[in-house]
């Protein structure tokens, strides 16, 4: 039987999204299960996931025989080992290495190909297969969400490195002295400044250190969405927050380019939705900071995948 | 006829080194021609080079038929295009793109395979084929010479990127504010601090800004060799210069690891000869600064190639 379909699984801290995808990148059916109700019992989670996958395939009017493989994007997912290891936001994998790919394949009868990688790498494969990076062989995917993730594509392949963990560009140092403490324990990481959480930290710092008027002062908790809305309404401090964040990103991109000489930087994630405010300062800082041979040569593009489908599409693309 | 030999050509600003190499990495014969007596006449240089290559092959008791190919390492050499373009230290390629590989192949009868890349990439291939990186598939070569060059190997292949210029790690920013101006025009580049010239600049700065006693004060011009000799003799300032330089390198390595997750960082070049002073601070800074998953996992190793042969071996290895 022709195997013309794949399944994409996007594992998040709270929910897991599952979808059957065809060769053109159409999501035929979608379902969601909880990731956070299994305690530390990885086997129970995998059993529930396998059941949901089977149900989803049936929903799409297909059978297991028509599925070429299952692609999984998961935090701390390792392509080489198929493990999800020490992922702080997944209770069933927080303190151990879970052989996710093998367990899921077995739960589906033992014959199914399961390919696993981390979320940002999955996003990179998704953009290359269905999205803004179609036709590109060398690009860097940057996901600007709660944290900053990355997937590096070299010659059409994701760069996994010696151990499968390559592409942690959220954790390069952008502030060497007195940098903010990052969730990873290091100081001055890109993620501590340019994630959704990072820009909110900058907002709180600026509001505390100055008396500049801003509509953000009235809020108890400031989210990146609040800053976006304030910028939309013309709030000057909010606008400068995006300038500052975009400038740090652009300078970091200049260093990334010196590494892998990509055709483009592709952006995805909640904070990337603020592209009208981020794009210009990002591009300016990148081109001012990059080596001359790359000035005005590397594009910054935004994901073209429909947001609700993107995570599933990215994961599913691994299975082709 | 079995093609069991290759020729390595190392193009430098002043001289070009040529050698015939066998499969085990033995250099059978070596010769040198000047690179700097041809003005802007690239054709005249290539003619002289082709003649020297033929002579060198005869010297080794071989014929052109026994040569599998010619590998060339040259400043600003581009693997994809075979060009040497806008290389400031080569008068015949300073203001134009010279189709080096094609011209050399034609000068040798038109059938010879000529593979060209930049010096640091050639060094990486040399280490992988004959040297300290044998058996490694993922490593980063850093050349610490007058400047800082790099060659990045991913899955056993040199990373060339979209345009062939990937791996300019001497030009990532290590000092964001008030960084030194680098030869490339940027500010705060790794090369401005951690090359042979960089460490000499640090020495002059420290001697000017303090009155700390040091044997280096007696010298008119301070070279990296002078600093090495002073450190050997126990000069405290010279020893701290290596600590400082090694620390900057180690921190930069931590960021490089976040990119490509290499098995090792391999060092080569004049300044790398000071390994007794650089190794400990470099390793300490790298492991303190790197993400936890890589702590104490990535090795720093030094080139194991005989220095007089290394450049030829590196270039020659491209031709296998």
XYZ file of C-alpha atoms in Angstrom, chain A residues 80 138 140 150 152 154 159-169 171-177 184-186 189 251-252 254-263 288-295 297, chain B residues 80 138 140 150 152 154 159-169 171-177 184-186 189 251-252 254-263 288-295 297:
98
model
C 20.424 10.289 17.326
C 21.397 26.690 4.266
C 18.998 29.185 10.517
C 17.172 27.272 17.035
C 20.458 25.054 11.880
C 23.398 23.016 6.424
C 22.933 20.129 11.972
C 22.867 17.702 14.905
C 26.549 17.698 15.868
C 28.519 15.054 17.687
C 25.868 14.297 20.299
C 22.594 15.363 18.647
C 22.237 18.562 20.678
C 23.652 21.140 18.219
C 21.829 24.438 17.711
C 21.330 25.930 21.176
C 21.658 29.491 19.938
C 22.344 30.189 24.932
C 25.134 32.140 23.309
C 26.336 35.056 25.398
C 25.140 38.478 24.264
C 25.981 40.401 27.449
C 29.408 39.481 28.837
C 29.448 41.606 31.991
C 19.857 27.599 32.110
C 22.030 28.967 34.906
C 24.371 30.932 32.644
C 22.224 34.450 27.265
C 23.846 41.553 16.425
C 23.578 37.926 17.459
C 25.731 38.622 12.624
C 27.752 36.157 14.693
C 25.589 33.235 13.560
C 26.225 34.198 9.944
C 30.001 34.115 10.546
C 29.497 30.506 11.583
C 27.382 28.932 8.875
C 26.938 31.576 6.125
C 23.201 30.932 5.730
C 20.996 32.209 2.929
C 25.910 46.954 10.685
C 27.508 44.186 12.699
C 28.129 41.482 10.098
C 31.385 41.034 8.135
C 31.405 43.038 4.886
C 31.147 39.990 2.621
C 27.669 39.310 4.025
C 26.350 42.862 4.339
C 23.101 39.583 1.601
C 32.306 26.525 -4.563
C 32.353 16.923 14.071
C 36.031 22.990 14.897
C 38.421 28.651 11.466
C 34.098 23.858 10.823
C 30.070 18.731 10.374
C 30.827 23.532 6.404
C 30.897 25.956 3.459
C 27.465 27.526 3.798
C 25.320 29.174 1.170
C 28.160 31.104 -0.483
C 31.288 29.117 0.385
C 32.501 31.560 3.042
C 31.214 29.903 6.230
C 33.496 29.639 9.261
C 34.753 33.155 9.942
C 34.879 32.646 13.690
C 35.056 37.721 13.475
C 32.457 36.976 16.092
C 32.097 39.718 18.685
C 33.691 38.995 22.057
C 33.678 42.563 23.418
C 30.395 44.373 22.754
C 31.188 47.800 24.182
C 38.077 43.781 9.174
C 36.600 47.116 10.255
C 34.331 45.680 12.950
C 36.260 40.687 17.117
C 34.361 31.727 26.411
C 34.140 32.047 22.648
C 31.468 27.860 24.607
C 29.359 29.803 22.105
C 30.780 27.813 19.184
C 29.799 24.588 20.928
C 26.202 25.822 21.278
C 26.202 26.121 17.504
C 27.589 22.839 16.217
C 28.095 20.553 19.240
C 31.554 19.400 18.162
C 33.524 16.507 19.636
C 32.486 27.453 33.100
C 30.737 29.207 30.249
C 29.269 26.330 28.233
C 25.732 24.933 28.690
C 25.594 22.150 31.270
C 24.965 19.378 28.735
C 28.456 19.980 27.283
C 30.393 20.666 30.473
C 32.581 16.883 27.364
